[in-house]
Amino acid sequence: LTLGGRLTLARRRAKMLVDGDTGSTSDWDDRWNHIKKFLERSGPFMHPDFEPSTESLQFMLETCKILVIGAGGLGCELLKNLALSGFRNIHVVDMDTIDVSNLNRQFLFRAKDVGRPKADVAADFINSQFHIIVCGLDSIVARRWMNGMLEHILNLSLLVYEDGVLDPSSIIPLIDGGTEGFKGNARVIFPGMTACIDCTLELYPPQINFPMCTIASMPRLPEHCIEYVRILLWPKEMPFGDDVSLDGDDPEHIQWVYQKSLERAAEFSITGVTYRLTQGVVKRIIPAVASTNAAIAAACATEVFKIASSAYLPLNNYMVFNDVDGLYTYTFEAERKENCSACSQVPSDLHFSPSSKLQEVLDYLTESTSVQMKSPAITTTMDGKNKTLYLQVINLPFKLGLADGQELAVADVTTPQTVLFKLCFTS
Ligand SMILES: [Zn+2]
């Protein structure tokens, strides 16, 4: 479905459930009765400081502005839940139409802002508009970018107040949901107070690949057979010419991989290779599971409701959900990381020997599970001038230019702000 189609579907579904197909879009008597039960009378799970009243619902209906990022399987489910919970000011950004490397420009930049730092413009825009942000994304990069943006907003507002004390009103909570097949998570982030996305980056492990020996000689799963064809057979046979690499969007390519995978599977009496699975493995698609999306969206919408109404204590702060085999959920308090590159303002130390090369730093920045950058660009200050460390120097040892204790500023698509690192020479 296109974005329009998905939104229409979500709207229609919401309408069927709420309106009873009356065709009316305005409120009718008792429309919010189901919500009022949570807000206008006390109950055992209520926030200890909350006084039941009609104010919370009024705030939700009339004032509270929510930014929902992502309008895919999870995002649309979220929109439906939020709409049914009484939120009316909902803004949606769909990542399908936005290039992650250009988030600032495409998503929040306006002509009147020419000349201002883009990250500042975006921060102002979000800060002046939204009370709560909800992410229902399948992209870790976009999620990290949004996380970095909220930290940036916080930094800017701290600069404005300059009293070093966190002003709670400057905090925009981030509710983040994620799903992958039968697994999912929902978390609540109060920037500057609780663990941010980057604090727990190790929880998003890089792509897991099957061991090569399994693929090459002991396949057990249909996926192993497809990986065999993709990794080993394609480069050997080059079925579409010497320079043609495998394109997951080319049906002829997928057809070829599919046929060869079937042969491989037959050899080892493995069943389950299908065209669809072949495409999924080649394109690294993890199938979306509607029930997982529904459960995670429900958890996220509940958190939005709790925070917007302040009637209930929010999730503290990370819930994992897994229905691969039976049902399992678990909630824990993810902890802030002292030198988190997104929320700590403390430059992380990079330990390298003076004879190391820039390439080794680049490799570290992309491969380390705690950094996981995509295409880092490094600048530093030398003789009082900002210098970009160009590709040409990546094979020269540090001792030809960089000094111990040198600060390196790194820009990457995973963050709207440059991240500072300090080079520490090891002997
Ligand atoms: Zn952090």
Short mmCIF file of C-alpha atoms and ligand atoms in Angstrom, two decimals:
data_model
loop_
_atom_site.label_atom_id
_atom_site.label_comp_id
_atom_site.label_asym_id
_atom_site.label_seq_id
_atom_site.Cartn_x
_atom_site.Cartn_y
_atom_site.Cartn_z
CA LEU A 1 0.00 0.00 0.00
CA THR A 2 1.09 3.56 -0.62
CA LEU A 3 1.25 6.01 2.27
CA GLY A 4 -2.06 7.48 1.18
CA GLY A 5 -3.59 4.05 0.99
CA ARG A 6 -2.31 3.02 4.37
CA LEU A 7 -3.54 6.22 5.99
CA THR A 8 -6.94 5.83 4.39
CA LEU A 9 -7.07 2.29 5.67
CA ALA A 10 -6.07 3.34 9.17
CA ARG A 11 -8.64 6.13 9.09
CA ARG A 12 -11.34 3.81 7.84
CA ARG A 13 -10.53 1.24 10.46
CA ALA A 14 -10.61 3.90 13.17
CA LYS A 15 -13.92 5.15 11.79
CA MET A 16 -15.50 1.74 11.77
CA LEU A 17 -14.53 1.14 15.35
CA VAL A 18 -15.40 4.53 16.74
CA ASP A 19 -18.10 5.96 14.59
CA GLY A 20 -20.13 2.83 14.18
CA ASP A 21 -20.35 4.00 10.58
CA THR A 22 -22.56 6.98 11.37
CA GLY A 23 -20.71 9.05 8.79
CA SER A 24 -20.19 11.75 11.37
CA THR A 25 -16.71 13.08 12.12
CA SER A 26 -17.59 15.34 15.03
CA ASP A 27 -18.00 14.40 18.66
CA TRP A 28 -21.22 12.94 19.87
CA ASP A 29 -22.42 12.34 23.38
CA ASP A 30 -20.26 9.91 25.28
CA ARG A 31 -17.73 9.68 22.49
CA TRP A 32 -14.79 9.71 24.91
CA ASN A 33 -16.41 7.70 27.67
CA HIS A 34 -13.83 4.94 27.34
CA ILE A 35 -11.07 7.51 27.88
CA LYS A 36 -12.85 9.34 30.67
CA LYS A 37 -12.89 6.15 32.72
CA PHE A 38 -9.11 6.46 32.92
CA LEU A 39 -8.90 10.18 33.55
CA GLU A 40 -11.92 11.33 35.46
CA ARG A 41 -12.00 8.89 38.34
CA SER A 42 -9.22 7.53 40.49
CA GLY A 43 -7.88 4.03 40.36
CA PRO A 44 -5.19 1.84 41.90
CA PHE A 45 -2.68 2.33 39.08
CA MET A 46 -2.97 6.08 38.89
CA HIS A 47 0.01 8.39 39.27
CA PRO A 48 0.20 9.27 42.99
CA ASP A 49 0.10 13.03 42.25
CA PHE A 50 -2.72 12.92 39.73
CA GLU A 51 -6.06 14.52 40.49
CA PRO A 52 -8.83 13.13 38.29
CA SER A 53 -10.45 15.92 36.28
CA THR A 54 -11.67 16.84 32.82
CA GLU A 55 -8.49 18.79 32.09
CA SER A 56 -6.37 15.94 30.81
CA LEU A 57 -8.84 14.95 28.15
CA GLN A 58 -9.25 18.58 27.07
CA PHE A 59 -5.46 18.85 26.73
CA MET A 60 -5.31 15.68 24.67
CA LEU A 61 -8.18 16.68 22.41
CA GLU A 62 -7.30 20.31 21.91
CA THR A 63 -3.70 21.12 22.69
CA CYS A 64 -1.37 18.14 22.68
CA LYS A 65 0.63 17.91 19.44
CA ILE A 66 2.22 14.63 18.55
CA LEU A 67 4.81 13.95 15.90
CA VAL A 68 4.63 10.41 14.58
CA ILE A 69 7.63 9.34 12.56
CA GLY A 70 7.04 6.41 10.26
CA ALA A 71 3.78 5.47 8.55
CA GLY A 72 4.51 1.85 7.73
CA GLY A 73 3.04 -1.21 9.43
CA LEU A 74 3.87 0.02 12.91
CA GLY A 75 3.26 3.71 12.25
CA CYS A 76 -0.24 3.25 10.84
CA GLU A 77 -1.26 1.05 13.72
CA LEU A 78 0.04 3.77 16.04
CA LEU A 79 -1.93 6.48 14.25
CA LYS A 80 -5.13 4.52 14.60
CA ASN A 81 -4.51 3.93 18.31
CA LEU A 82 -3.65 7.56 18.98
CA ALA A 83 -6.69 8.81 17.11
CA LEU A 84 -8.93 6.47 19.08
CA SER A 85 -7.31 7.60 22.32
CA GLY A 86 -8.39 11.20 21.77
CA PHE A 87 -5.36 12.78 20.13
CA ARG A 88 -6.30 15.12 17.33
CA ASN A 89 -3.14 17.04 16.57
CA ILE A 90 -1.10 14.32 15.01
CA HIS A 91 1.60 15.06 12.46
CA VAL A 92 3.07 12.26 10.42
CA VAL A 93 6.39 11.99 8.68
CA ASP A 94 6.86 8.97 6.49
CA MET A 95 10.44 7.87 6.07
CA ASP A 96 9.73 6.18 2.74
CA THR A 97 9.71 9.56 1.08
CA ILE A 98 12.65 10.99 2.98
CA ASP A 99 16.28 10.37 2.32
CA VAL A 100 17.92 9.78 5.67
CA SER A 101 21.06 11.67 4.65
CA ASN A 102 18.90 14.74 4.03
CA LEU A 103 16.57 14.60 6.98
CA ASN A 104 17.21 18.17 8.05
CA ARG A 105 16.62 19.66 4.66
CA GLN A 106 13.67 17.62 3.50
CA PHE A 107 11.79 17.32 6.68
CA LEU A 108 12.13 20.50 8.63
CA PHE A 109 13.94 23.13 6.63
CA ARG A 110 12.12 26.25 5.49
CA ALA A 111 13.23 29.00 3.10
CA LYS A 112 13.18 31.62 5.85
CA ASP A 113 15.85 29.67 7.70
CA VAL A 114 18.57 30.05 5.08
CA GLY A 115 21.91 30.69 6.71
CA ARG A 116 21.10 29.10 10.07
CA PRO A 117 22.63 25.79 11.09
CA LYS A 118 20.20 23.14 9.84
CA ALA A 119 20.26 21.17 13.05
CA ASP A 120 19.26 24.32 14.97
CA VAL A 121 16.39 25.05 12.60
CA ALA A 122 15.06 21.54 12.92
CA ALA A 123 15.45 21.68 16.69
CA ASP A 124 13.49 24.95 16.88
CA PHE A 125 10.77 23.57 14.69
CA ILE A 126 10.27 20.42 16.72
CA ASN A 127 10.64 22.23 20.02
CA SER A 128 8.07 24.91 19.24
CA GLN A 129 5.55 22.46 17.79
CA PHE A 130 5.45 19.14 19.55
CA HIS A 131 4.78 17.79 23.01
CA ILE A 132 5.60 14.16 22.34
CA ILE A 133 7.39 12.29 19.59
CA VAL A 134 6.63 8.71 18.66
CA CYS A 135 8.83 6.67 16.37
CA GLY A 136 7.49 3.64 14.55
CA LEU A 137 10.43 3.13 12.25
CA ASP A 138 12.24 0.20 10.72
CA SER A 139 15.42 2.21 10.31
CA ILE A 140 17.90 2.39 13.15
CA VAL A 141 19.70 5.26 11.44
CA ALA A 142 16.56 7.42 11.33
CA ARG A 143 15.76 6.53 14.91
CA ARG A 144 19.23 7.54 16.05
CA TRP A 145 18.99 10.76 14.08
CA MET A 146 15.73 11.65 15.83
CA ASN A 147 17.23 10.74 19.19
CA GLY A 148 20.21 13.00 18.47
CA MET A 149 17.84 15.78 17.49
CA LEU A 150 16.03 15.64 20.83
CA GLU A 151 19.35 15.73 22.65
CA HIS A 152 20.28 18.73 20.53
CA ILE A 153 17.06 20.52 21.49
CA LEU A 154 17.96 19.91 25.08
CA ASN A 155 21.45 21.31 24.59
CA LEU A 156 20.06 24.42 22.95
CA SER A 157 17.54 25.03 25.71
CA LEU A 158 20.21 24.52 28.38
CA LEU A 159 22.26 27.17 26.63
CA VAL A 160 19.29 29.50 26.78
CA TYR A 161 18.69 28.97 30.49
CA GLU A 162 22.37 28.67 31.40
CA ASP A 163 21.63 27.57 34.93
CA GLY A 164 22.81 24.06 34.35
CA VAL A 165 19.59 22.70 35.77
CA LEU A 166 17.42 20.66 33.51
CA ASP A 167 14.18 22.44 32.73
CA PRO A 168 11.62 19.62 32.54
CA SER A 169 9.41 21.66 30.21
CA SER A 170 12.19 21.65 27.63
CA ILE A 171 12.11 17.87 27.51
CA ILE A 172 10.20 16.29 24.67
CA PRO A 173 9.63 12.62 25.49
CA LEU A 174 10.41 10.11 22.78
CA ILE A 175 8.39 6.91 22.61
CA ASP A 176 10.13 4.44 20.38
CA GLY A 177 8.68 1.23 19.03
CA GLY A 178 10.44 -1.30 16.87
CA THR A 179 9.52 -4.68 15.46
CA GLU A 180 11.39 -7.38 13.61
CA GLY A 181 9.31 -10.37 12.67
CA PHE A 182 8.00 -11.87 15.90
CA LYS A 183 10.15 -9.66 18.13
CA GLY A 184 9.56 -6.12 19.20
CA ASN A 185 10.34 -3.47 21.76
CA ALA A 186 8.78 -0.33 23.15
CA ARG A 187 10.68 2.23 25.14
CA VAL A 188 10.23 5.60 26.74
CA ILE A 189 13.06 8.12 26.56
CA PHE A 190 13.21 11.38 28.47
CA PRO A 191 16.17 13.05 26.81
CA GLY A 192 18.79 14.09 29.32
CA MET A 193 17.19 11.98 32.04
CA THR A 194 16.90 8.39 30.90
CA ALA A 195 18.91 6.16 28.59
CA CYS A 196 18.76 7.33 24.99
CA ILE A 197 18.87 5.21 21.82
CA ASP A 198 22.64 5.50 21.52
CA CYS A 199 23.18 4.60 25.20
CA THR A 200 21.89 1.13 24.34
CA LEU A 201 23.24 0.81 20.85
CA GLU A 202 24.63 -2.61 21.67
CA LEU A 203 21.02 -3.81 21.73
CA TYR A 204 20.87 -3.30 17.98
CA PRO A 205 23.43 -5.78 16.79
CA PRO A 206 24.70 -5.44 13.25
CA GLN A 207 23.27 -7.83 10.65
CA ILE A 208 23.73 -11.42 11.74
CA ASN A 209 25.10 -13.61 9.00
CA PHE A 210 25.16 -17.37 8.82
CA PRO A 211 28.58 -18.96 9.38
CA MET A 212 30.31 -19.49 6.05
CA CYS A 213 31.07 -23.15 6.76
CA THR A 214 27.33 -23.80 7.20
CA ILE A 215 26.52 -22.08 3.96
CA ALA A 216 29.31 -23.80 2.07
CA SER A 217 29.07 -27.35 3.32
CA MET A 218 26.38 -28.03 5.94
CA PRO A 219 23.18 -26.24 4.98
CA ARG A 220 20.18 -27.02 7.19
CA LEU A 221 17.77 -24.21 6.37
CA PRO A 222 16.34 -22.93 3.10
CA GLU A 223 18.06 -19.61 3.93
CA HIS A 224 21.43 -21.36 3.93
CA CYS A 225 20.80 -22.54 0.37
CA ILE A 226 19.86 -19.06 -0.82
CA GLU A 227 22.89 -17.56 0.89
CA TYR A 228 25.06 -20.17 -0.82
CA VAL A 229 23.84 -19.05 -4.22
CA ARG A 230 24.03 -15.37 -3.34
CA ILE A 231 27.51 -15.39 -1.83
CA LEU A 232 29.33 -18.20 -3.57
CA LEU A 233 27.58 -19.17 -6.79
CA TRP A 234 26.73 -15.74 -8.18
CA PRO A 235 30.33 -14.41 -8.19
CA LYS A 236 31.53 -17.70 -9.67
CA GLU A 237 29.00 -18.02 -12.48
CA MET A 238 28.25 -14.33 -13.14
CA PRO A 239 25.02 -15.32 -14.92
CA PHE A 240 24.25 -11.83 -16.26
CA GLY A 241 27.74 -10.79 -17.34
CA ASP A 242 31.05 -10.13 -15.66
CA ASP A 243 30.27 -6.77 -14.12
CA VAL A 244 26.67 -7.37 -13.12
CA SER A 245 26.18 -7.63 -9.38
CA LEU A 246 23.11 -9.18 -7.86
CA ASP A 247 20.17 -6.76 -7.76
CA GLY A 248 17.42 -7.69 -5.31
CA ASP A 249 14.93 -5.60 -7.29
CA ASP A 250 15.60 -7.34 -10.61
CA PRO A 251 13.10 -10.22 -11.02
CA GLU A 252 15.40 -12.06 -13.45
CA HIS A 253 18.20 -12.02 -10.90
CA ILE A 254 15.94 -13.27 -8.14
CA GLN A 255 14.52 -15.94 -10.47
CA TRP A 256 18.05 -17.20 -11.17
CA VAL A 257 18.96 -17.28 -7.47
CA TYR A 258 15.65 -19.00 -6.72
CA GLN A 259 16.19 -21.78 -9.29
CA LYS A 260 19.77 -22.41 -8.17
CA SER A 261 18.70 -22.37 -4.50
CA LEU A 262 16.05 -24.99 -5.28
CA GLU A 263 18.72 -27.22 -6.81
CA ARG A 264 20.97 -26.72 -3.81
CA ALA A 265 18.09 -27.45 -1.43
CA ALA A 266 17.14 -30.63 -3.31
CA GLU A 267 20.71 -31.85 -2.98
CA PHE A 268 20.45 -31.65 0.82
CA SER A 269 16.77 -32.63 1.06
CA ILE A 270 15.86 -29.19 2.40
CA THR A 271 12.36 -27.87 1.79
CA GLY A 272 10.95 -24.37 2.01
CA VAL A 273 12.83 -22.44 -0.67
CA THR A 274 10.31 -20.10 -2.33
CA TYR A 275 10.62 -17.13 -4.64
CA ARG A 276 9.41 -14.87 -1.87
CA LEU A 277 11.88 -16.22 0.66
CA THR A 278 14.66 -15.87 -1.91
CA GLN A 279 13.86 -12.22 -2.40
CA GLY A 280 13.56 -11.73 1.33
CA VAL A 281 16.99 -13.22 2.02
CA VAL A 282 18.67 -11.39 -0.87
CA LYS A 283 17.15 -8.06 0.15
CA ARG A 284 17.57 -8.74 3.86
CA ILE A 285 13.85 -8.37 4.46
CA ILE A 286 12.50 -9.58 7.74
CA PRO A 287 8.82 -10.26 7.18
CA ALA A 288 6.49 -7.92 9.04
CA VAL A 289 4.17 -9.68 11.47
CA ALA A 290 0.92 -7.80 11.94
CA SER A 291 0.32 -9.06 15.48
CA THR A 292 3.77 -7.91 16.63
CA ASN A 293 3.16 -4.48 15.12
CA ALA A 294 -0.22 -4.33 16.82
CA ALA A 295 1.19 -5.25 20.24
CA ILE A 296 4.07 -2.77 20.03
CA ALA A 297 1.89 0.03 18.65
CA ALA A 298 -0.55 -0.54 21.49
CA ALA A 299 2.26 -0.36 24.05
CA CYS A 300 3.58 2.86 22.49
CA ALA A 301 0.16 4.51 22.25
CA THR A 302 -0.48 3.61 25.89
CA GLU A 303 2.74 5.35 26.88
CA VAL A 304 1.78 8.45 24.89
CA PHE A 305 -1.56 8.43 26.66
CA LYS A 306 0.07 8.06 30.08
CA ILE A 307 2.55 10.86 29.49
CA ALA A 308 0.14 13.28 27.80
CA SER A 309 -2.47 12.85 30.51
CA SER A 310 0.13 12.53 33.30
CA ALA A 311 -2.41 10.26 34.94
CA TYR A 312 -0.16 7.20 35.05
CA LEU A 313 3.53 6.52 35.54
CA PRO A 314 5.26 5.83 32.26
CA LEU A 315 7.09 2.63 31.39
CA ASN A 316 10.51 2.56 33.02
CA ASN A 317 11.81 2.29 30.44
CA TYR A 318 12.36 -0.58 28.00
CA MET A 319 10.00 -3.41 27.20
CA VAL A 320 10.94 -6.36 25.06
CA PHE A 321 8.29 -8.47 23.42
CA ASN A 322 8.72 -11.80 21.76
CA ASP A 323 6.09 -14.15 20.38
CA VAL A 324 8.30 -16.48 18.39
CA ASP A 325 7.35 -19.37 20.64
CA GLY A 326 4.55 -18.65 23.08
CA LEU A 327 4.59 -15.14 24.44
CA TYR A 328 7.31 -13.45 26.42
CA THR A 329 7.61 -9.89 27.63
CA TYR A 330 10.07 -8.32 29.99
CA THR A 331 10.63 -4.76 31.14
CA PHE A 332 13.89 -3.40 32.43
CA GLU A 333 15.42 -0.04 33.15
CA ALA A 334 18.02 0.66 30.49
CA GLU A 335 20.80 2.76 32.01
CA ARG A 336 22.43 5.87 30.65
CA LYS A 337 25.89 5.38 29.30
CA GLU A 338 28.36 7.78 30.87
CA ASN A 339 30.16 8.65 27.68
CA CYS A 340 27.27 8.15 25.28
CA SER A 341 28.12 9.94 22.06
CA ALA A 342 24.57 11.27 21.71
CA CYS A 343 23.60 12.41 25.21
CA SER A 344 26.68 12.83 27.38
CA GLN A 345 28.62 15.80 25.91
CA VAL A 346 31.74 13.92 26.99
CA PRO A 347 34.01 13.18 24.05
CA SER A 348 34.69 9.44 23.91
CA ASP A 349 38.30 8.42 23.95
CA LEU A 350 39.69 6.69 20.91
CA HIS A 351 42.66 4.54 21.83
CA PHE A 352 45.10 4.05 18.99
CA SER A 353 48.84 3.78 18.66
CA PRO A 354 50.72 6.73 17.12
CA SER A 355 51.52 4.56 14.13
CA SER A 356 47.85 3.79 13.48
CA LYS A 357 46.20 5.07 10.36
CA LEU A 358 43.02 7.02 9.80
CA GLN A 359 41.49 4.02 8.07
CA GLU A 360 41.68 2.14 11.36
CA VAL A 361 39.69 4.91 13.06
CA LEU A 362 37.11 4.83 10.27
CA ASP A 363 36.84 1.06 10.61
CA TYR A 364 36.37 1.40 14.34
CA LEU A 365 33.64 4.03 13.94
CA THR A 366 31.65 1.85 11.57
CA GLU A 367 32.31 -1.55 13.13
CA SER A 368 32.24 -0.92 16.89
CA THR A 369 28.88 -2.02 18.30
CA SER A 370 28.76 1.06 20.53
CA VAL A 371 29.28 3.55 17.67
CA GLN A 372 27.89 1.90 14.49
CA MET A 373 28.27 4.85 12.16
CA LYS A 374 27.53 4.52 8.46
CA SER A 375 29.82 6.87 6.55
CA PRO A 376 31.74 8.98 9.05
CA ALA A 377 33.47 12.19 7.91
CA ILE A 378 36.16 13.39 10.29
CA THR A 379 37.34 16.95 10.83
CA THR A 380 39.81 18.29 13.35
CA THR A 381 41.52 21.53 14.29
CA MET A 382 45.14 21.92 13.25
CA ASP A 383 47.13 25.12 13.78
CA GLY A 384 43.90 26.88 14.72
CA LYS A 385 42.16 25.91 11.48
CA ASN A 386 39.40 23.40 10.86
CA LYS A 387 40.69 20.64 8.66
CA THR A 388 38.84 17.81 7.02
CA LEU A 389 40.81 14.61 7.21
CA TYR A 390 40.72 13.62 3.59
CA LEU A 391 40.69 10.16 2.15
CA GLN A 392 44.19 10.75 0.81
CA VAL A 393 45.67 10.70 4.28
CA ILE A 394 43.90 7.61 5.55
CA ASN A 395 46.90 5.46 4.92
CA LEU A 396 49.40 7.75 6.60
CA PRO A 397 50.27 7.09 10.24
CA PHE A 398 48.98 9.60 12.82
CA LYS A 399 52.44 10.74 13.82
CA LEU A 400 52.58 12.73 10.56
CA GLY A 401 49.86 15.10 11.73
CA LEU A 402 47.58 14.16 14.57
CA ALA A 403 48.66 14.59 18.16
CA ASP A 404 47.83 12.82 21.39
CA GLY A 405 44.68 14.33 22.89
CA GLN A 406 43.56 15.74 19.54
CA GLU A 407 39.80 16.21 19.27
CA LEU A 408 38.15 14.71 16.23
CA ALA A 409 34.70 15.90 15.17
CA VAL A 410 32.78 13.23 13.29
CA ALA A 411 29.71 13.84 11.14
CA ASP A 412 27.47 10.95 10.13
CA VAL A 413 23.91 10.23 9.00
CA THR A 414 23.17 8.67 12.37
CA THR A 415 23.23 12.06 14.09
CA PRO A 416 22.22 15.63 13.28
CA GLN A 417 25.14 16.93 15.33
CA THR A 418 28.86 16.25 14.98
CA VAL A 419 30.13 13.84 17.59
CA LEU A 420 33.39 14.59 19.40
CA PHE A 421 36.08 12.03 20.05
CA LYS A 422 39.43 12.44 21.71
CA LEU A 423 42.43 10.67 20.29
CA CYS A 424 44.44 8.94 23.01
CA PHE A 425 47.75 7.44 21.99
CA THR A 426 48.59 4.09 23.40
CA SER A 427 52.20 3.08 23.69
ZN ZN B 1 22.72 8.33 25.34
#
